[in-house]
Coordinates of C-alpha atoms and ligand atoms in Angstrom, one line a residue:
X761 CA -31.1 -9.5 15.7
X762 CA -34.0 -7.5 15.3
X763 CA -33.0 -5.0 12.0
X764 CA -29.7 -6.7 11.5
X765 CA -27.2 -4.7 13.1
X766 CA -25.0 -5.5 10.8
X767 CA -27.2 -4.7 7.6
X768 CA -26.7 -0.6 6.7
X769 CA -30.0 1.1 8.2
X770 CA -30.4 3.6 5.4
X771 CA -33.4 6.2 5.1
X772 CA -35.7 7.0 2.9
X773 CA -33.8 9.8 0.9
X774 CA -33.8 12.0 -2.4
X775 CA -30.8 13.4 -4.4
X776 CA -31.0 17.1 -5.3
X777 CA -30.0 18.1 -9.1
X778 CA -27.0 19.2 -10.0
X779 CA -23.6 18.3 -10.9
X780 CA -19.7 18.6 -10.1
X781 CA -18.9 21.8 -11.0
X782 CA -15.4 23.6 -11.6
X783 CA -16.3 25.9 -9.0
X784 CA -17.2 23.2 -6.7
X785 CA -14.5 21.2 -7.4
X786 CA -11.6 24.5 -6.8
X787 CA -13.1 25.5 -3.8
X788 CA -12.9 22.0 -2.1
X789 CA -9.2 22.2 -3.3
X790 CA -8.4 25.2 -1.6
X791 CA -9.9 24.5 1.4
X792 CA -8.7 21.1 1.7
X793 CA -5.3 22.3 2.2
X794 CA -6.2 23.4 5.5
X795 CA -5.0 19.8 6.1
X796 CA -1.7 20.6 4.9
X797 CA -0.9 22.5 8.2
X798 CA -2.0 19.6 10.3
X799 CA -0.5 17.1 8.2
X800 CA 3.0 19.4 8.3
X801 CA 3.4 19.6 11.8
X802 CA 3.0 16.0 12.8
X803 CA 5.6 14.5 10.1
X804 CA 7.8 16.9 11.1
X805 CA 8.1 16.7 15.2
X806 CA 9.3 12.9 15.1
X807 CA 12.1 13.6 12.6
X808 CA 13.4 16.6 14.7
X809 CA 13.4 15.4 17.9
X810 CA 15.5 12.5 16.5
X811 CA 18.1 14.9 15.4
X812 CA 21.4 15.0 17.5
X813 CA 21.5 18.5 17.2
X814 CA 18.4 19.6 18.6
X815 CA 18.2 17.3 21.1
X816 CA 21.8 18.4 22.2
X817 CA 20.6 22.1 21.9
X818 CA 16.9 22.0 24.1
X819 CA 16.5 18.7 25.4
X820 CA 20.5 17.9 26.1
X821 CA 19.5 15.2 29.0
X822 CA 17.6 13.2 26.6
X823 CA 21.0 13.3 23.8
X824 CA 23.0 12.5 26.7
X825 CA 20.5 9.1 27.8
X826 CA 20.7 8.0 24.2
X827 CA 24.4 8.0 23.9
X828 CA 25.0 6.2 27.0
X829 CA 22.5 3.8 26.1
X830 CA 23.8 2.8 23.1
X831 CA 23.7 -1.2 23.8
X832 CA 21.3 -1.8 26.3
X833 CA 17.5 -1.8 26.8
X834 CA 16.3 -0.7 23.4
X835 CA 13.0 0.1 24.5
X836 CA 13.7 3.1 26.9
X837 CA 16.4 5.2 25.7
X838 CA 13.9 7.8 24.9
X839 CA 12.1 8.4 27.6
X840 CA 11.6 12.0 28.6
X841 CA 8.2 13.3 29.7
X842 CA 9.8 16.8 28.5
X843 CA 10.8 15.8 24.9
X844 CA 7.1 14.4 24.8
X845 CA 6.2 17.8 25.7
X846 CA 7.4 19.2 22.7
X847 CA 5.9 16.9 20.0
X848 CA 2.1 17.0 22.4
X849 CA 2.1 20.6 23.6
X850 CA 0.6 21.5 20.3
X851 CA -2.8 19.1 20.8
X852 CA -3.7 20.8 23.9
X853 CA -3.4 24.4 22.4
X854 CA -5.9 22.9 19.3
X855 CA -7.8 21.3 21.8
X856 CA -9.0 24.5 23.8
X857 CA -9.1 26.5 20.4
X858 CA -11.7 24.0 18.9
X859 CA -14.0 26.5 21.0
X860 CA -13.1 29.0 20.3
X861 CA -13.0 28.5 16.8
X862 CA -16.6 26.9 17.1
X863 CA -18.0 30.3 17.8
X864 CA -16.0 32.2 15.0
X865 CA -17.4 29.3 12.5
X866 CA -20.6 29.6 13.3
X867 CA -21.1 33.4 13.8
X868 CA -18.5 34.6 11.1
X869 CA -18.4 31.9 8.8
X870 CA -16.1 29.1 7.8
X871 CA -13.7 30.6 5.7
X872 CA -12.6 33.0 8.7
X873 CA -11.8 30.4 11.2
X874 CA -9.4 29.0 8.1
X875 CA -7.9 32.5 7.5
X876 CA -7.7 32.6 11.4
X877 CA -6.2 29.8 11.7
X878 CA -3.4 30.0 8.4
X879 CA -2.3 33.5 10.4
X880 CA -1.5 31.8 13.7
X881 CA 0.0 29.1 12.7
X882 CA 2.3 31.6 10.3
X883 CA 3.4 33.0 13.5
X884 CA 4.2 30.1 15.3
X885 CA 6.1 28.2 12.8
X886 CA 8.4 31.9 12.6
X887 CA 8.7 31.5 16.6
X888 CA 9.8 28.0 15.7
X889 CA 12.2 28.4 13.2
X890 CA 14.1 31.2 15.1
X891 CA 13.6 29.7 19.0
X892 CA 16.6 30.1 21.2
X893 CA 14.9 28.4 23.7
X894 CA 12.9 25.5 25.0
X895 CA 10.3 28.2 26.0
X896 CA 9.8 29.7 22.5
X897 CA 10.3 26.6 21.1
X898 CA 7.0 25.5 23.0
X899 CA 5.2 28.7 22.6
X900 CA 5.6 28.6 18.8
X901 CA 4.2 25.3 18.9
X902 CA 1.1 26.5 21.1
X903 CA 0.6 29.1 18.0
X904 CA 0.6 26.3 16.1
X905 CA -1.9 24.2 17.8
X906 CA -4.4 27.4 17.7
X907 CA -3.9 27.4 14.2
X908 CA -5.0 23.7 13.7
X909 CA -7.6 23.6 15.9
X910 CA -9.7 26.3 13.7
X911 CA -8.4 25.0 10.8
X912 CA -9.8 21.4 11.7
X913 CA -13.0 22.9 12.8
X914 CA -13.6 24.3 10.1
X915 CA -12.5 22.6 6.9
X916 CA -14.4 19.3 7.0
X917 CA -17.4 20.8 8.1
X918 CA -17.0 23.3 4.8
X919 CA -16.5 21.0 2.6
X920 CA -19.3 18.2 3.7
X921 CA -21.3 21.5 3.1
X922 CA -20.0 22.5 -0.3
X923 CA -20.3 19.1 -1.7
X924 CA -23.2 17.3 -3.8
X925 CA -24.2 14.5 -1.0
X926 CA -23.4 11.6 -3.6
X927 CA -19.5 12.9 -4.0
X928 CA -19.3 14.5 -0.1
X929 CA -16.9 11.8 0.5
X930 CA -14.6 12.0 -2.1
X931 CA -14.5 16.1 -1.9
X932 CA -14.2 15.9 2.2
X933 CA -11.3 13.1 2.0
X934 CA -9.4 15.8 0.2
X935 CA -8.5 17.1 3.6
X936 CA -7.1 13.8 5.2
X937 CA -5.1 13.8 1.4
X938 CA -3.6 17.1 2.2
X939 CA -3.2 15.8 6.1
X940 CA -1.0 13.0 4.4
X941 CA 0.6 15.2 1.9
X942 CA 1.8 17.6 4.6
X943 CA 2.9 14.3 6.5
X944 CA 4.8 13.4 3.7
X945 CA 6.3 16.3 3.0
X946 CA 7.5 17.4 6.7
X947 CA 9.3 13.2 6.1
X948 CA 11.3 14.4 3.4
X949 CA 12.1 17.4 4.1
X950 CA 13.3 16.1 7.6
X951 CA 15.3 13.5 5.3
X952 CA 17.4 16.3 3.8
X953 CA 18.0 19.0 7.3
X954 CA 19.0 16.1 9.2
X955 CA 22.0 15.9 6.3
X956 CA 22.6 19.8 7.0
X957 CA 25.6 19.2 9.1
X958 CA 26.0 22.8 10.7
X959 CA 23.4 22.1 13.7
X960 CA 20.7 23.9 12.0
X961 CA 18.7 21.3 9.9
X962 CA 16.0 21.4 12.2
X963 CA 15.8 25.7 11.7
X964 CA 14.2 25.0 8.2
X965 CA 12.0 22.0 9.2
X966 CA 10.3 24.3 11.4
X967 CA 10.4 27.3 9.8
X968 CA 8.7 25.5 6.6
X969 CA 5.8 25.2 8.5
X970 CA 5.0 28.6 6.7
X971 CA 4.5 27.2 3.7
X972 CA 1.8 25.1 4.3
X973 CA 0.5 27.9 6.7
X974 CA 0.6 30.9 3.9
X975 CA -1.2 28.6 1.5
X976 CA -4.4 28.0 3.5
X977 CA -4.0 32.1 4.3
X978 CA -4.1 33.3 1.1
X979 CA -6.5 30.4 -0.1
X980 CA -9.3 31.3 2.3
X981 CA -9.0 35.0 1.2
X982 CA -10.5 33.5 -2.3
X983 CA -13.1 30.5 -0.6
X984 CA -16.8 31.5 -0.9
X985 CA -19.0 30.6 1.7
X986 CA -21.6 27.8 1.7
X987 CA -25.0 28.2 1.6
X988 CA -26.3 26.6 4.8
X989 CA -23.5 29.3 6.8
X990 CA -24.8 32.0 4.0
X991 CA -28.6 31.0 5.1
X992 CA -27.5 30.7 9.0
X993 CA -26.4 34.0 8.8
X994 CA -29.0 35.6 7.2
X995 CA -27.9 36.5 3.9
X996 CA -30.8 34.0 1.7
X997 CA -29.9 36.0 -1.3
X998 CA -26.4 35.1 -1.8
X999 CA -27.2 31.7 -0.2
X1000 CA -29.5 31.4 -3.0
X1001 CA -27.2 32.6 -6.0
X1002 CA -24.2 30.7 -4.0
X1003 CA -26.1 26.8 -4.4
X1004 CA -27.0 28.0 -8.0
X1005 CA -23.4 28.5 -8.5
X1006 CA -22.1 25.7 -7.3
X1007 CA -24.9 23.2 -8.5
X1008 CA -24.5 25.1 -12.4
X1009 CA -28.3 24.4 -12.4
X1010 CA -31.1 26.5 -11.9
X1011 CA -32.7 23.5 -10.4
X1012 CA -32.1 23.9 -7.0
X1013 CA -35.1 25.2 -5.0
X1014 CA -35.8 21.9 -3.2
X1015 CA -32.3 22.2 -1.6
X1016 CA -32.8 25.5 -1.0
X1017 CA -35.7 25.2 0.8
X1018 CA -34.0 22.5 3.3
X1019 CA -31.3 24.6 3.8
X1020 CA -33.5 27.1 4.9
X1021 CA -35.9 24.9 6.7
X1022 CA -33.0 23.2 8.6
X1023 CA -31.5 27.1 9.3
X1024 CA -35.1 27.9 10.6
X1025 CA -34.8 24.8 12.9
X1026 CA -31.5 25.7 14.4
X1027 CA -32.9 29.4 14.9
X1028 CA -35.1 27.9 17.5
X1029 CA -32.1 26.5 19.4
X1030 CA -30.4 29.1 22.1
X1031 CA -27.4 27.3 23.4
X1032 CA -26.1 24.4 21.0
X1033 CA -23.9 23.1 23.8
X1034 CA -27.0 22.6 25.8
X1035 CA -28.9 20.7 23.3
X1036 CA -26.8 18.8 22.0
X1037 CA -27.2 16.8 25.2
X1038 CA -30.6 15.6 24.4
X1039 CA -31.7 12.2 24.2
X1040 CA -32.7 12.8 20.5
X1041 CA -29.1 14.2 19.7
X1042 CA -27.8 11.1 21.8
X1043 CA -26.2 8.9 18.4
X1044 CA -24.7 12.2 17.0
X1045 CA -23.0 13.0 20.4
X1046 CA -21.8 9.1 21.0
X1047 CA -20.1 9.6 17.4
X1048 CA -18.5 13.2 17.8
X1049 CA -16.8 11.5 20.9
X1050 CA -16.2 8.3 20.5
X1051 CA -15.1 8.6 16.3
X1052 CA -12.3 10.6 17.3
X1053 CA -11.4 8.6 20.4
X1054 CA -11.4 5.5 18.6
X1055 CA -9.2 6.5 15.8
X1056 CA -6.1 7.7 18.5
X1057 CA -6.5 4.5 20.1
X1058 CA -6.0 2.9 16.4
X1059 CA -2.1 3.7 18.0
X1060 CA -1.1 5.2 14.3
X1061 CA 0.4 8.8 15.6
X1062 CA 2.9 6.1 17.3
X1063 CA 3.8 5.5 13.7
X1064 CA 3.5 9.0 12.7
X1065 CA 5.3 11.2 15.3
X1066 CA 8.1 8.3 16.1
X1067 CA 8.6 6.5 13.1
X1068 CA 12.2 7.8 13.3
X1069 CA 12.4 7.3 16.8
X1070 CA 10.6 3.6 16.5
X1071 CA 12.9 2.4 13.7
X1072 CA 16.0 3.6 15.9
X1073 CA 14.7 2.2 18.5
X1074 CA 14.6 -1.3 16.7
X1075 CA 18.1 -0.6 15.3
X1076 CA 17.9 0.8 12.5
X1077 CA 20.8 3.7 12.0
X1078 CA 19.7 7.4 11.7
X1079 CA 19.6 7.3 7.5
X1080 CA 17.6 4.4 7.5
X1081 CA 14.9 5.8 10.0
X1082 CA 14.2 8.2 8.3
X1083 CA 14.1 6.9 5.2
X1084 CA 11.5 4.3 7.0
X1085 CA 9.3 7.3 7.5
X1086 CA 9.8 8.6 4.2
X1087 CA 8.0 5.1 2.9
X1088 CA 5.5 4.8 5.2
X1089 CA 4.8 8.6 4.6
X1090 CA 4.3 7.5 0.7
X1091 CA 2.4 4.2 1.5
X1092 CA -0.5 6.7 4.0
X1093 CA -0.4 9.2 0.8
X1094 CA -1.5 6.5 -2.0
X1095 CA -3.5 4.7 0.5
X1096 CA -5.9 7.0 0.7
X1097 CA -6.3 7.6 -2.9
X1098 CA -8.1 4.4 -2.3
X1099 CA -10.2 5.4 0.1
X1100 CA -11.2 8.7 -2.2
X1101 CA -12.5 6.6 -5.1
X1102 CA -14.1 4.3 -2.8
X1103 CA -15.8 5.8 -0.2
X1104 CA -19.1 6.8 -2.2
X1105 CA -19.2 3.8 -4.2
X1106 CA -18.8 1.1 -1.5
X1107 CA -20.2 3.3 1.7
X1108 CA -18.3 4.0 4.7
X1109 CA -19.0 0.5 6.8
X1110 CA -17.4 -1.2 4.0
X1111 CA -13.9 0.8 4.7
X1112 CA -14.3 0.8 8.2
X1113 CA -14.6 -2.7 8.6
X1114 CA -11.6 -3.9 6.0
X1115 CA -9.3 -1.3 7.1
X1116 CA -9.9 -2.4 10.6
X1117 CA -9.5 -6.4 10.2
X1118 CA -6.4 -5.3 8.1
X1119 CA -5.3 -3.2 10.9
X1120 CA -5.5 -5.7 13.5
X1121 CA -3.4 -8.5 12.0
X1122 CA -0.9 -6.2 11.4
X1123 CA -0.2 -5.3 14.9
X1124 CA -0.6 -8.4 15.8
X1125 CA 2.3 -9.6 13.2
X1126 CA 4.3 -6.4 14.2
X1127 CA 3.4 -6.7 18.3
X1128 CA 5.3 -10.8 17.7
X1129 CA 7.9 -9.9 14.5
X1130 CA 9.6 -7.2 17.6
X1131 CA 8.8 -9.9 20.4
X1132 CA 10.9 -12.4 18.9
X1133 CA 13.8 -10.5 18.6
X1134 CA 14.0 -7.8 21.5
X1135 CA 12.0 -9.8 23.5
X1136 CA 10.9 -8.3 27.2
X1137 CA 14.7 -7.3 27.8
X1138 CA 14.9 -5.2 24.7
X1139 CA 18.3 -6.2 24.0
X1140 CA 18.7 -7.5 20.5
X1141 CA 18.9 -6.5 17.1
X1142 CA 17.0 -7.1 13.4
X1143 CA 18.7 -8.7 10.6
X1144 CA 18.5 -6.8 7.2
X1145 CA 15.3 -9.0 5.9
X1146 CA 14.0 -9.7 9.0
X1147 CA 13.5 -5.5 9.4
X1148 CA 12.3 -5.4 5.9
X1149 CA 9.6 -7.6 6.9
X1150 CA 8.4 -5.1 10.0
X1151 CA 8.8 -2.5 7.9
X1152 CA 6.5 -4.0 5.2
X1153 CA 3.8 -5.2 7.7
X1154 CA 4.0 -1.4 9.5
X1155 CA 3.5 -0.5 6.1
X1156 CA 0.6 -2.3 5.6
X1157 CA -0.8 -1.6 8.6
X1158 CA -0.8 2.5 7.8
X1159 CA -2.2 1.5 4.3
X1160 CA -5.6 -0.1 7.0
X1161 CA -5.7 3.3 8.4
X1162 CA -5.4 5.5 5.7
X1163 CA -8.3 4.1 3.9
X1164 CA -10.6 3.8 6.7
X1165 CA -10.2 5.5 9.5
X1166 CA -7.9 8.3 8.8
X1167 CA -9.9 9.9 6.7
X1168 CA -13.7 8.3 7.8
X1169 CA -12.2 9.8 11.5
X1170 CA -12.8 13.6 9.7
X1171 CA -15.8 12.5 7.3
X1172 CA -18.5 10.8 9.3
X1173 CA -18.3 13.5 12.6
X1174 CA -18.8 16.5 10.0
X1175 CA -21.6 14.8 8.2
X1176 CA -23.7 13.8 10.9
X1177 CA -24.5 16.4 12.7
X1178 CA -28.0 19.0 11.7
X1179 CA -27.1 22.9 11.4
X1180 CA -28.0 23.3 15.0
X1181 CA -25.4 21.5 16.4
X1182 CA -22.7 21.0 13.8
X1183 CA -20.0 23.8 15.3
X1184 CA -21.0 22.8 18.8
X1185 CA -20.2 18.5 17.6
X1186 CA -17.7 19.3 15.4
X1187 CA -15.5 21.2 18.1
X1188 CA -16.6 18.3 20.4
X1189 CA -14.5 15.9 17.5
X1190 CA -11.7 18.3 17.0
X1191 CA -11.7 18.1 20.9
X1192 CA -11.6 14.7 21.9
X1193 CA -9.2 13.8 18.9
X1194 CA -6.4 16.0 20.0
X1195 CA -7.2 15.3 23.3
X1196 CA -6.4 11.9 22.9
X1197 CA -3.4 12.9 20.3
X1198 CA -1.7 14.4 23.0
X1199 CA -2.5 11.7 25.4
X1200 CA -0.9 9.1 23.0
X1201 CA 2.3 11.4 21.9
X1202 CA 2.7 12.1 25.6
X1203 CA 2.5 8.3 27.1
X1204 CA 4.2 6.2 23.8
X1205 CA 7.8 6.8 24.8
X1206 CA 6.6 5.7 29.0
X1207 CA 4.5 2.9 27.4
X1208 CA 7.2 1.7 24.7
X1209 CA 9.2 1.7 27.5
X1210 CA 7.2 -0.5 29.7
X1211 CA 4.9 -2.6 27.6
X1212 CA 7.5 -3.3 24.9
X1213 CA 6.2 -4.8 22.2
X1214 CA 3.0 -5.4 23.7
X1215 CA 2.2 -2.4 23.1
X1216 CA 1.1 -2.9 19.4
X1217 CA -1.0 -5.8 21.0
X1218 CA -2.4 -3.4 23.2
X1219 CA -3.4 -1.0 20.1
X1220 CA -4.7 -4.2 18.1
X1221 CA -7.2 -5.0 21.0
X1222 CA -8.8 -1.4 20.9
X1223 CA -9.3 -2.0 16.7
X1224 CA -10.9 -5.2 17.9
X1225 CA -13.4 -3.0 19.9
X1226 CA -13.8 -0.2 17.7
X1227 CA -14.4 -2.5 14.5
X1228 CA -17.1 -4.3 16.3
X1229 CA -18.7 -0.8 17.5
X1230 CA -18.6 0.0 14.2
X1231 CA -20.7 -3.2 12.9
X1232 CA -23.4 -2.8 15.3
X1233 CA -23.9 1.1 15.7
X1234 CA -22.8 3.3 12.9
X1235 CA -25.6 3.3 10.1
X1236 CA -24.3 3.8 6.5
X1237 CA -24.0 7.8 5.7
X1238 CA -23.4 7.6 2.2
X1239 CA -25.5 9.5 -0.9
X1240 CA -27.7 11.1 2.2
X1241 CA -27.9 14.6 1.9
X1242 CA -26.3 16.5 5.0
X1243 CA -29.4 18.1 6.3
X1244 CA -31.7 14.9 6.0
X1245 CA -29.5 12.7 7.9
X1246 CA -31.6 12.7 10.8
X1247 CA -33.3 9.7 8.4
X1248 CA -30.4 8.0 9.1
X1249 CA -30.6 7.7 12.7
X1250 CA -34.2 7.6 13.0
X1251 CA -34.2 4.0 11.1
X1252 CA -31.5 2.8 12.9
X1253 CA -31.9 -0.5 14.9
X1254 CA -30.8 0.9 18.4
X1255 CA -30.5 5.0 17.7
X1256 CA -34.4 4.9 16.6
X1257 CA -35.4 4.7 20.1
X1258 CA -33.9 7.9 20.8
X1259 CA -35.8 10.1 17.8
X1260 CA -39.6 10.7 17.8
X1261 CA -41.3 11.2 14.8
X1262 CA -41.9 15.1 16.1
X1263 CA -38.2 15.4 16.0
X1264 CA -38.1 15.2 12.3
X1265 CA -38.9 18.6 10.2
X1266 CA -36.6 18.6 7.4
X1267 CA -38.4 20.1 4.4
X1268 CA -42.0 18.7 2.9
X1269 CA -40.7 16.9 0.6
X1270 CA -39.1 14.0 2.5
X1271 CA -40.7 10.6 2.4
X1272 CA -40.0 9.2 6.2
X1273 CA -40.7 5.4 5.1
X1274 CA -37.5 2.9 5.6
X1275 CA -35.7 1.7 3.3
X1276 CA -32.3 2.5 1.3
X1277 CA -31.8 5.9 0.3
X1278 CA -32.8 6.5 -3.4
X1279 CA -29.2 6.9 -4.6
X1280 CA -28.9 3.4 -3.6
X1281 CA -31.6 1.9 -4.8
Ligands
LIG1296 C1 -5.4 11.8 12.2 C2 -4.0 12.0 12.7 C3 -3.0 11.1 12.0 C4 -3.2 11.2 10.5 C5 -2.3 10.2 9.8 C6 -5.4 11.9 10.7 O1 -6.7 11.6 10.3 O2 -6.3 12.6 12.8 O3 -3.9 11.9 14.0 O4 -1.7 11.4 12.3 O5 -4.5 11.0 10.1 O6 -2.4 10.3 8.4

């Protein structure tokens, strides 16, 4: 094949001096915990909607259709379009936010869509905690969704901005950490509520959802703002003492004058929503949809919403569900740790393409470990090894995901896109992702119930497709500075054909040969 689709179509590139700094380093912290909110509020829905209690309190049809099917078809008991409500409700809210929140990013900066989004989500998780009915209960968790959808507008896009290109990874994968860790902690705290035995555990697993939500607050009060917003705006001053701050060198007029020349470019576009439909925007737009898409379709919020409701569903008793949870929780956490020291060194493909094979014979061993035993009648139960295996291979099937494309699903999309269109793509990412979130925690329980345990077969055929996608049409993104990666595209096998050489005006000093980018080299 002409190019080698397979080979990484890098650009001619240059690397801007400047180091890691402190400063650098803080401020990607404190943003990154945007991700805790996220991260929170889907560890925790699973867990409560698999508490007695609440179910016999809002959803008391659903607690009455487990009981009574205690012995027979596995697969079904929980089944209810409105308990699904409750867990997807949230996705739609951050679905329409996203553009909202696209404006707000753009026009006010980044660091007030995060302060925007900490406040809402305050208020919904208090709407939560003290909801009497199924009607707060569901408004709370539309607050919610507001609050994630600027929050996950924002955040990655700040810190692919803040970072030096050659460590962007690392620094932006500190928001699918802090996704993880929220994940992680919603698991255990579920672990200990569901022990409270007055009926009120799941009170303070939704109420906690201020914690996360009063961190990100308060943080964003202290975040700076990056340059390229700084220069967008039309403060070049503090845009200017901002990149000398954060680069600690006084070396930094050659990235200043890209920022400035890419700000200058974006000026000329009117309506971002309109132009990022052009033919030369055509890779980015394919990417800021189908990314997202792809990683729902991986099937891993099954894993992440019911986890508790999955292993009870195989037979495991209450304790041990959750205590499933708890370790795959852990497993996503240190998995993508991995990912973090990784992900500059070996490039993105690389990730993307293990952590999909990996993916892939997982479900396939999962999809024929539950086949065996449950079969298409879904009666049947797991021995204790036998479950241990399935729990080892789910296991290693979230460890796939969480060092490729968890956190490559938040990287690549806020990374590709020039200044002009970034807010526009990005809410286009945060978009189609919770779209297809919600899609996914509103069908499993329906599909579980009628594709068994083909269902992880059915997940393990879209990796198949999205792995190869990935071989043939994502170019390697790694080292290349943010506002030159129109490079990227340009030199790429089949996106070249979209991008004329007049479409590229990204600073004098860029070299538009082929080749590997210099950090590579
Ligand atoms: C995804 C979530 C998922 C989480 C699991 C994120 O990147 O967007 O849908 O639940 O990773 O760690």
């Amino acid at each position: 094949m002409a190019g080698g689709a397979f080979v990484d179509s890098g650009p001619a590139g240059k690397e801007y001096p400047g180091k890691l700094t402190l400063y650098v380093f803080f401020t990607c912290v404190v943003a990154a915990t945007g991700g805790l909110i996220f991260g929170y509020d889907i560890g925790i829905s699973g867990g409560v909607t698999s508490m007695d209690s609440f179910l016999q309190k809002f959803f008391p049809s659903v607690y009455e259709k487990e009981q009574r099917n205690k012995d027979s078809n596995q697969y079904c008991k929980f089944d209810s379009q409105l308990l699904t409500t409750f867990t997807s409700s949230l996705y739609l809210a951050a679905l329409i936010a996203s553009f909202f929140a696209a404006t707000v990013t753009r026009v006010f900066g980044r660091k007030w869509s995060m302060f925007g989004g900490g406040i809402t989500f305050l208020i919904g998780a208090a709407l939560n905690g003290a909801a009497k009915n199924v009607l707060m209960l569901i408004l709370g968790r539309i607050l919610l969704g507001i609050g994630v959808g600027f929050a996950n507008q924002s955040v990655p896009v700040y810190l692919s901005e803040m970072a030096p290109a050659r460590l962007r990874g690392m620094l932006n994968i500190g928001f699918q950490l802090m996704i993880t860790i929220g994940i992680l902690c919603a698991n255990l705290i579920n672990y200990g509520t569901s022990k409270i035995t007055g009926g009120w555990g799941w009170r303070v697993s939704l109420a906690l959802a201020a914690v996360p939500a009063a961190i990100i607050t308060v943080g964003s009060l202290f975040l700076p703002d990056t340059p390229n917003s700084l220069i967008d705006r039309g403060h070049d001053e503090a845009a200017r003492k901002m990149l000398h701050r954060i680069r600690g060198t006084d070396d930094i007029d050659e990235e200043y004058n890209d920022l400035v020349a890419a700000s200058m470019e974006s000026k000329l576009v009117e309506h971002p929503w309109a132009n990022i439909l052009r033919p030369k925007y055509r890779a980015q737009l394919t990417m800021a949809i189908l990314i997202p898409f792809f990683q729902q379709l991986t099937g891993i919020n099954v894993i992440m919403f019911y986890a508790p409701v999955l292993f009870k569903t195989i037979g495991f008793g209450n304790d041990a569900s959750l205590m499933s949870s708890v370790i795959t929780g852990l497993v996503n956490v240190f998995a993508t740790l991995v990912s973090i020291f990784t992900v500059d060194k070996f490039g993105r493909r690389k990730l993307f393409l293990q952590g999909g094979s990996q993916m892939l014979i997982c479900q396939i061993i999962v999809g024929t470990l539950i086949a065996i035993k449950l079969g298409t009648s879904g009666e049947g139960s797991f021995g204790k090894t036998y479950a241990g295996f399935l729990v080892f291979f789910i296991c290693l099937y979230v460890a796939g995901f969480a060092w490729s494309w968890g956190p490559l699903g938040w990287l690549v999309p806020s990374e590709i896109f020039p200044l002009e269109i970034r807010s526009a793509g990005q809410s286009i990412n945060v978009s189609v992702n919770m779209l297809f979130t919600f899609i996914i925690a509103q069908a499993f329980l329906t599909m579980l119930c009628h594709m068994k345990f083909g269902l992880f077969y059915f997940f393990g055929g879209w990796v198949f497709i999205m792995t190869t996608f990935i071989a043939f049409f994502l170019p390697e993104t790694k080292n290349v500075p943010i506002e030159e990666m129109i490079l990227v595209w340009r030199n790429h096998w089949f996106w070249g054909r979209f991008i004329s050489d007049k479409d590229i005006h990204i600073g004098k000093n860029v070299e538009m040969g082929k080749g590997k980018p210099k950090a590579e080299a």
